[in-house]
JSON list of C-alpha atoms in Angstrom, two decimals:
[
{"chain": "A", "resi": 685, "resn": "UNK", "atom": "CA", "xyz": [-27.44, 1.07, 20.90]},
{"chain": "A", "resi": 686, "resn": "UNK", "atom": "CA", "xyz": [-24.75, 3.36, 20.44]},
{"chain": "A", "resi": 687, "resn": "UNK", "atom": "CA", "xyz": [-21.84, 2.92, 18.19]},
{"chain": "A", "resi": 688, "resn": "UNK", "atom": "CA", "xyz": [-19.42, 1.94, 21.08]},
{"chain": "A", "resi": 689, "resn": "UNK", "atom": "CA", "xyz": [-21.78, -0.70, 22.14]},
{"chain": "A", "resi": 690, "resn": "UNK", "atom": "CA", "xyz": [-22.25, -1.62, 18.49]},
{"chain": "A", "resi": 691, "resn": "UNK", "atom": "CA", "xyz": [-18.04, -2.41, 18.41]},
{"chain": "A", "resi": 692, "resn": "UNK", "atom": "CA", "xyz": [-18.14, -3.57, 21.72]},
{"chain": "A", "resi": 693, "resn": "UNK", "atom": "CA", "xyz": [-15.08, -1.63, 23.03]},
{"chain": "A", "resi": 694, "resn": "UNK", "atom": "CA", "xyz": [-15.22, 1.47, 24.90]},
{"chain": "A", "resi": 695, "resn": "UNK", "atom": "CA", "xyz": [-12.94, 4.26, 23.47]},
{"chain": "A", "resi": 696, "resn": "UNK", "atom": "CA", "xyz": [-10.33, 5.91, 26.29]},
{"chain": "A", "resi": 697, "resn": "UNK", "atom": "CA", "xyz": [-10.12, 8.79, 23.96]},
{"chain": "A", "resi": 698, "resn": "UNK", "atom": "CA", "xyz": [-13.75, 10.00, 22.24]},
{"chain": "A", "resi": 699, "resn": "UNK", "atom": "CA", "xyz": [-11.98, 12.80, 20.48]},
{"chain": "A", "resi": 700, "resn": "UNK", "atom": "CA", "xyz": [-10.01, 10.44, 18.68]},
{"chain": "A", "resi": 701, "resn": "UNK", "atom": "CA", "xyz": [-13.26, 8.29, 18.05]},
{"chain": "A", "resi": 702, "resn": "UNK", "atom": "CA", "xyz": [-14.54, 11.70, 16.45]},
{"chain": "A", "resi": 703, "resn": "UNK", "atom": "CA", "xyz": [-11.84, 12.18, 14.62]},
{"chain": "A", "resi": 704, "resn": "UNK", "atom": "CA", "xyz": [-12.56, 8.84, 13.05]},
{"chain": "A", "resi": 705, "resn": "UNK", "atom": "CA", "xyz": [-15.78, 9.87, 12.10]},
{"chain": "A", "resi": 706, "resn": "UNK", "atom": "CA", "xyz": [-14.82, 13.12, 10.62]},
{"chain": "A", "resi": 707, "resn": "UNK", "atom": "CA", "xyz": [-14.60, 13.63, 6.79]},
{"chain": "A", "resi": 708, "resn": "UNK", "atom": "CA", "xyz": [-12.45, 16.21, 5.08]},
{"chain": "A", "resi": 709, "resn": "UNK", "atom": "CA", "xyz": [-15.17, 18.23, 3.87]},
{"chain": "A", "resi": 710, "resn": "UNK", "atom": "CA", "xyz": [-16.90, 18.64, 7.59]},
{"chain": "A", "resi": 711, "resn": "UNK", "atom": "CA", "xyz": [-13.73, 19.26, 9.06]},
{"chain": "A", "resi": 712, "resn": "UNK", "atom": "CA", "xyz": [-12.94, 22.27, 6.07]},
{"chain": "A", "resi": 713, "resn": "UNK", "atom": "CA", "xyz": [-15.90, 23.87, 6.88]},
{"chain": "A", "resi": 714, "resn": "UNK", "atom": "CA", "xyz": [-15.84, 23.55, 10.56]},
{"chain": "A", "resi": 715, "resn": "UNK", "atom": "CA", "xyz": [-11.82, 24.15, 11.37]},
{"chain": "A", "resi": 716, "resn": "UNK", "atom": "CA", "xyz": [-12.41, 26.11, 14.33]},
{"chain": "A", "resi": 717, "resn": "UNK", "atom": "CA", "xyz": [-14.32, 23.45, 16.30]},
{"chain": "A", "resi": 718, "resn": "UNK", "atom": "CA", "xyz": [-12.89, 20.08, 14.26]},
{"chain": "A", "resi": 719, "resn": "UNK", "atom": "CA", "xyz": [-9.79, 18.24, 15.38]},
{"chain": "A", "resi": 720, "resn": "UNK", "atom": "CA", "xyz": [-9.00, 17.26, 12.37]},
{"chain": "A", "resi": 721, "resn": "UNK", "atom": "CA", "xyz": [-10.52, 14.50, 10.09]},
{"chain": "A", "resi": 722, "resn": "UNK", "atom": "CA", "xyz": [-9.82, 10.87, 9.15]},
{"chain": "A", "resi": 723, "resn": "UNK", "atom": "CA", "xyz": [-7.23, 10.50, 6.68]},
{"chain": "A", "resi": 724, "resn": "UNK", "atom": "CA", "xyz": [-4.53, 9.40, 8.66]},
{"chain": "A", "resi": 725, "resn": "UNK", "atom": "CA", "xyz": [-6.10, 7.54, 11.04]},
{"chain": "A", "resi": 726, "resn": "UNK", "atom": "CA", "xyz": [-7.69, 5.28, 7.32]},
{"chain": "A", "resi": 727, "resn": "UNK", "atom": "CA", "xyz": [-4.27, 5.22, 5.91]},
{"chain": "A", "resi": 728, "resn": "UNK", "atom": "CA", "xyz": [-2.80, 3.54, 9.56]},
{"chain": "A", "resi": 729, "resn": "UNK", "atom": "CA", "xyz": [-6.10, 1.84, 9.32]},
{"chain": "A", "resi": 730, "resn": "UNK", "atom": "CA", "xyz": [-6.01, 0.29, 5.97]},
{"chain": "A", "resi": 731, "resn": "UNK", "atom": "CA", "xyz": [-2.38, -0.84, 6.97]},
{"chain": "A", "resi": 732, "resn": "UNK", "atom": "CA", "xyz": [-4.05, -2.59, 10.10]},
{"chain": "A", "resi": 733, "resn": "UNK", "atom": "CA", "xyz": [-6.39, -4.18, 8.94]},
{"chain": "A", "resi": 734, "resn": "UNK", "atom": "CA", "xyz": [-3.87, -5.60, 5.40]},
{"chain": "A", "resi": 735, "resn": "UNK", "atom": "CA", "xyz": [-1.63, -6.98, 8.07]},
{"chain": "A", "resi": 736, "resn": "UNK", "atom": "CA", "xyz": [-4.32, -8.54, 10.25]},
{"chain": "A", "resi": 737, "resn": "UNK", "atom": "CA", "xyz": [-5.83, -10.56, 7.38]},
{"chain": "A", "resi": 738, "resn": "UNK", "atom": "CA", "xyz": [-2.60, -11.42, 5.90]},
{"chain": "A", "resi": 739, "resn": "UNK", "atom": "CA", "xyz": [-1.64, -13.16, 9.24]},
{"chain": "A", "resi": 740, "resn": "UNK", "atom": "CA", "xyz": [-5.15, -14.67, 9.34]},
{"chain": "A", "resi": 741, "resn": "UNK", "atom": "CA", "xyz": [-5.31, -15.67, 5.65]},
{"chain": "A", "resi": 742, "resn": "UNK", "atom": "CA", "xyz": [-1.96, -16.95, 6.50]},
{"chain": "A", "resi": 743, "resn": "UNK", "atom": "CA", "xyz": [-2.74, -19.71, 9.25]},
{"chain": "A", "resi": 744, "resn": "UNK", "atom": "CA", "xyz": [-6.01, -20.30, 7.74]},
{"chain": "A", "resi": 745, "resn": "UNK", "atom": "CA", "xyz": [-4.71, -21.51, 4.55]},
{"chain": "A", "resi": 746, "resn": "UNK", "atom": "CA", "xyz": [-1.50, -22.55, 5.14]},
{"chain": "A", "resi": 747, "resn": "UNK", "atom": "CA", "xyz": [-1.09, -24.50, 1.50]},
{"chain": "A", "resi": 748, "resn": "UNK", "atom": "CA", "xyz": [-2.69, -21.23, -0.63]},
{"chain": "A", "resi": 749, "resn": "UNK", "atom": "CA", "xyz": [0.35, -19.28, -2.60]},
{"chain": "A", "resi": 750, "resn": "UNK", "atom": "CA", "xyz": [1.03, -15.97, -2.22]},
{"chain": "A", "resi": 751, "resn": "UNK", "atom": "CA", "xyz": [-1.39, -14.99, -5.47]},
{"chain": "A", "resi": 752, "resn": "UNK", "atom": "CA", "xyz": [-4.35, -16.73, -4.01]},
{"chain": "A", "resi": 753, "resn": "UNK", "atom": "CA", "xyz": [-4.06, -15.33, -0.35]},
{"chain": "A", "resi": 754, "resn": "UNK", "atom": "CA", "xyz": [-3.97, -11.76, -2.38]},
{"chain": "A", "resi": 755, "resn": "UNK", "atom": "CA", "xyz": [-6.79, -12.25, -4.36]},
{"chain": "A", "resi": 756, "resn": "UNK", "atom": "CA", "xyz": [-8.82, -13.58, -1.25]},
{"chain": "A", "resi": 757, "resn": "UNK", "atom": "CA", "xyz": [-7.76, -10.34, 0.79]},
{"chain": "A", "resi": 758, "resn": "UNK", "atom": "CA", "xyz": [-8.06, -7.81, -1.55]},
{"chain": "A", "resi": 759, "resn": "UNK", "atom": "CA", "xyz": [-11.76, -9.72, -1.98]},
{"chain": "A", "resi": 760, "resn": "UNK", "atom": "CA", "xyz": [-11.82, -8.69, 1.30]},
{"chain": "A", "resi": 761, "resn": "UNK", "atom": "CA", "xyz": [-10.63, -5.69, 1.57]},
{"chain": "A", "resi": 762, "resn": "UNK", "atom": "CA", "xyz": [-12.26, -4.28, -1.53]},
{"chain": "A", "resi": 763, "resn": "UNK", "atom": "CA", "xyz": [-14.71, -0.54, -1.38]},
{"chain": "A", "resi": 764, "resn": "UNK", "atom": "CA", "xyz": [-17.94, -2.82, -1.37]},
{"chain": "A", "resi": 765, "resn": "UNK", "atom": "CA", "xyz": [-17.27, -5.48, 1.39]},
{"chain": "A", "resi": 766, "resn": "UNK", "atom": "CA", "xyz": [-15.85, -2.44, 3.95]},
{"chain": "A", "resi": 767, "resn": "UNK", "atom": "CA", "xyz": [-18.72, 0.04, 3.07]},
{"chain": "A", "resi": 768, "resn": "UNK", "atom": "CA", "xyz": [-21.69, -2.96, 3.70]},
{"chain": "A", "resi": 769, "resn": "UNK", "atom": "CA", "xyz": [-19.37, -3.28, 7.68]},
{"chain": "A", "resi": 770, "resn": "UNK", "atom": "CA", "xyz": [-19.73, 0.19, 7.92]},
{"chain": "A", "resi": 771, "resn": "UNK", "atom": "CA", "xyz": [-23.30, 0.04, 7.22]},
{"chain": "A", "resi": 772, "resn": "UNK", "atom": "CA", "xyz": [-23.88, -2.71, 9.48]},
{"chain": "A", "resi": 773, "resn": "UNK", "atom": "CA", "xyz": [-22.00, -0.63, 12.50]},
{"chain": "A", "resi": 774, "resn": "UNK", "atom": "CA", "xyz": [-24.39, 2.51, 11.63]},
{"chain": "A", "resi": 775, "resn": "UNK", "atom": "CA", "xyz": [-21.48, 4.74, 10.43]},
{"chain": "A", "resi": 776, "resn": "UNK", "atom": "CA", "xyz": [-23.83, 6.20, 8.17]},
{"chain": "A", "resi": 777, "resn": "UNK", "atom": "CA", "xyz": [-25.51, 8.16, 10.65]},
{"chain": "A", "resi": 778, "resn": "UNK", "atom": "CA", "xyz": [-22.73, 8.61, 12.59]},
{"chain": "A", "resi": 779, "resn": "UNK", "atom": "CA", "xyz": [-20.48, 10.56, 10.28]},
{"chain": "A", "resi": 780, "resn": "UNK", "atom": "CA", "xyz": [-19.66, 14.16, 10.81]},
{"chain": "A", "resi": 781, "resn": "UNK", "atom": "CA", "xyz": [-19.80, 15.61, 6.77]},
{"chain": "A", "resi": 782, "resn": "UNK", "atom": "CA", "xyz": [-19.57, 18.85, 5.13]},
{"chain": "A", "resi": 783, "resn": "UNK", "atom": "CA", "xyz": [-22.89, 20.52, 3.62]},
{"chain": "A", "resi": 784, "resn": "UNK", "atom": "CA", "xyz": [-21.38, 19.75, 0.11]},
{"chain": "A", "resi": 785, "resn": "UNK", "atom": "CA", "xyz": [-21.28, 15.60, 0.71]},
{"chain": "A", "resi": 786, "resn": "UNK", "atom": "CA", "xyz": [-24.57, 16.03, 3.11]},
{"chain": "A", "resi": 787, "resn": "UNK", "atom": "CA", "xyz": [-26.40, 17.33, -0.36]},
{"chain": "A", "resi": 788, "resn": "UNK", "atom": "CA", "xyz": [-24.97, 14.62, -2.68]},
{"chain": "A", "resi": 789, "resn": "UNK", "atom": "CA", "xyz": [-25.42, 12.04, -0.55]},
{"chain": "A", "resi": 790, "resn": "UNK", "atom": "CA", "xyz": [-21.89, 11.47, 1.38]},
{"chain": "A", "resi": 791, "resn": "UNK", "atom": "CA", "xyz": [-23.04, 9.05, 4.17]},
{"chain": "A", "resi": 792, "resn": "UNK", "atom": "CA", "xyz": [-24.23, 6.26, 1.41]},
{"chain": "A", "resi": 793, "resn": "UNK", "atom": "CA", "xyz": [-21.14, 6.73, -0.89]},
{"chain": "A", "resi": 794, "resn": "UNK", "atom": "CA", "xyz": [-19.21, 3.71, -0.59]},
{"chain": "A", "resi": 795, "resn": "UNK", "atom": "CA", "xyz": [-15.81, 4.63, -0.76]},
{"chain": "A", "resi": 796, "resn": "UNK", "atom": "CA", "xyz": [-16.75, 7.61, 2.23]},
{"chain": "A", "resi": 797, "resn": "UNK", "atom": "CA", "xyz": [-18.00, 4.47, 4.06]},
{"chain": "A", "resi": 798, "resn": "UNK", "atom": "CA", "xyz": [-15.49, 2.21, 2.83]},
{"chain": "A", "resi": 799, "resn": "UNK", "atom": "CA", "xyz": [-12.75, 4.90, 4.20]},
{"chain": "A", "resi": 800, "resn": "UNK", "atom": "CA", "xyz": [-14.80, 5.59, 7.31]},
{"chain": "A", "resi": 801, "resn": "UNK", "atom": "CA", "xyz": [-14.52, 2.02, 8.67]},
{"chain": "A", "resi": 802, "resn": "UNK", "atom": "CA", "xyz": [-10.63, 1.90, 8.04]},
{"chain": "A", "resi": 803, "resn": "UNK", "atom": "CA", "xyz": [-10.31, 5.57, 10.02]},
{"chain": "A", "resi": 804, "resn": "UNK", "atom": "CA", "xyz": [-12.33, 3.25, 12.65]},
{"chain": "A", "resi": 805, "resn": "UNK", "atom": "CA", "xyz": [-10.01, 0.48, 12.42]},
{"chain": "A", "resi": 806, "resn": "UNK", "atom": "CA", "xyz": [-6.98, 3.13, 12.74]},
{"chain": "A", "resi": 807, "resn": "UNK", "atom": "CA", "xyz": [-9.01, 4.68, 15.86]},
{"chain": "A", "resi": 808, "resn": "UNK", "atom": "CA", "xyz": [-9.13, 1.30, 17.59]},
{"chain": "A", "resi": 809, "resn": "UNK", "atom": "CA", "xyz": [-5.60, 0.21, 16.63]},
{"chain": "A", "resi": 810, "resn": "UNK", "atom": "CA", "xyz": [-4.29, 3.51, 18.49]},
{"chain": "A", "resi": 811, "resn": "UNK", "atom": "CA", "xyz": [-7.00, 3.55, 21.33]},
{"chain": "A", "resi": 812, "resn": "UNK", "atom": "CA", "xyz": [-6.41, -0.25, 22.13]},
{"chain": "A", "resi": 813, "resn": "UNK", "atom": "CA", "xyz": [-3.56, -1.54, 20.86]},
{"chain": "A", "resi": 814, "resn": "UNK", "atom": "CA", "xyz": [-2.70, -3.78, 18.21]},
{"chain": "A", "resi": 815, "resn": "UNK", "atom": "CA", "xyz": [-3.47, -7.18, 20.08]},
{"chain": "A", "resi": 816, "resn": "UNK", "atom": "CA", "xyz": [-6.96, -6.20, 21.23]},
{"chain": "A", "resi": 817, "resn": "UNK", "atom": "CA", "xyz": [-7.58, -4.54, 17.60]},
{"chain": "A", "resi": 818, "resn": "UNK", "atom": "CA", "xyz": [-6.33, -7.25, 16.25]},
{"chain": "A", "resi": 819, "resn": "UNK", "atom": "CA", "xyz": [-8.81, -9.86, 18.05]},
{"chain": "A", "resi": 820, "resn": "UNK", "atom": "CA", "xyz": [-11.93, -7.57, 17.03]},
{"chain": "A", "resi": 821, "resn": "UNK", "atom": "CA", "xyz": [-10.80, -7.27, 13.35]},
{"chain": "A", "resi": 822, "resn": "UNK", "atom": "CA", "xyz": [-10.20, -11.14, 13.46]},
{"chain": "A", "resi": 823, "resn": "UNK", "atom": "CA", "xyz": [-14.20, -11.14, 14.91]},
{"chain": "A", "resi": 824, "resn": "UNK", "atom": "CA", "xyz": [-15.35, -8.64, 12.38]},
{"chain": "A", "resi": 825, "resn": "UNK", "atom": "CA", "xyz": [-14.32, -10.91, 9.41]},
{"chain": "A", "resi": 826, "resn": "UNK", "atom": "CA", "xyz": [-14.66, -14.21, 10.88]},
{"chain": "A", "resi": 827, "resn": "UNK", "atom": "CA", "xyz": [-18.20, -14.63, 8.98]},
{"chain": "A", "resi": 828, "resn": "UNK", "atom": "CA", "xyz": [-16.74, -13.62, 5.63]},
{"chain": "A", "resi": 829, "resn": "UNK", "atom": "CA", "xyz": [-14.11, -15.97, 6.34]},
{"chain": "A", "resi": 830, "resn": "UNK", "atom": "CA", "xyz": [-16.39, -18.84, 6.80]},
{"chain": "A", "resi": 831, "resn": "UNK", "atom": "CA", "xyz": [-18.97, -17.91, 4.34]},
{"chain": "A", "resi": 832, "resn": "UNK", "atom": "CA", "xyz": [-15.71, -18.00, 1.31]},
{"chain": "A", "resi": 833, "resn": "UNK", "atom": "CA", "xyz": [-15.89, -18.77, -1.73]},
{"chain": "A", "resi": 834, "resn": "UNK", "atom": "CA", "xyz": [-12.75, -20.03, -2.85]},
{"chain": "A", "resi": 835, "resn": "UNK", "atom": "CA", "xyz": [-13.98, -20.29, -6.22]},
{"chain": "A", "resi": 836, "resn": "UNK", "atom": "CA", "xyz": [-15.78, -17.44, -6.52]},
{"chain": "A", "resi": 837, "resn": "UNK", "atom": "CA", "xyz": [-12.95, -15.31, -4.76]},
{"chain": "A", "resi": 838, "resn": "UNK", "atom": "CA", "xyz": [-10.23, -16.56, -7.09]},
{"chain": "A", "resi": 839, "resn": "UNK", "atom": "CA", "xyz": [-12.52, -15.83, -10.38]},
{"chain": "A", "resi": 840, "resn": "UNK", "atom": "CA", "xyz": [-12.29, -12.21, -9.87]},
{"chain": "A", "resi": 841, "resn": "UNK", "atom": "CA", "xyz": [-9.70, -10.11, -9.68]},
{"chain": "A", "resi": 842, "resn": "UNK", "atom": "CA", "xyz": [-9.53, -7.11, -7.00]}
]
């Protein structure tokens, strides 16, 4: 399946999907044929997806204070729970990467994955729109959200 069945939208623009997928170190060594690479589109990404969960942690649980809906987000949110969604979309082998990161092993780091699905999240938000990337972010954590830990999530600290 490819990756666009995989997220279950179909991208209007597929250079700005392959921007998504485009580190910094592929796109140095490859500036004549790379439109860039995915910083900006994880910053607007990690911005996305902070103010999707914050609405959903929001109406979810409406009697949590403002501490405990942080520390459930950012348990959330955090390098390891964003790099295993990655992972489970395929980014891994979809990732454009410099020869550098390909020989130390750039498409299993988990903050390159962790970063790759917020450029993905920043791609959608700009392809889509913010209600329909809201909806699938809402889908893509919906089993986290049910599988929480309130205990657990409050005992650590993000």
């Amino acid at each position: 399946m490819t990756l666009q069945g995989k997220l279950g939208y179909e991208f209007k623009d597929p250079d700005l999907l392959a921007r998504a997928l485009t580190h910094k170190s592929f796109h140095n060594e490859n500036s004549t044929v790379s439109k860039g690479d995915n910083e900006r589109l994880e910053f607007l990404g990690d911005a996305v997806l902070d103010l999707v969960l914050s609405d959903l942690l929001m109406k979810r649980f409406p009697d949590l204070t403002e501490g405990d809906l942080s520390k459930i987000r950012a348990s959330l949110v955090n390098e390891a729970v964003l790099a295993e969604l990655a992972l489970e979309f395929g980014l891994d082998g979809q990732l454009r990467l410099g020869r550098g990161e390909i020989l130390t092993g750039g498409a299993s780091k988990p903050r390159i994955l962790a970063s790759s699905i917020e450029a993905l999240i920043g791609c959608f938000y700009l392809d889509a729109g913010f209600t329909d990337c809201q909806l699938w972010v809402e889908r893509l954590f919906e089993p986290r959200l049910v599988a929480l830990d309130l205990t657990r999530h409050f005992a650590t600290d993000y």
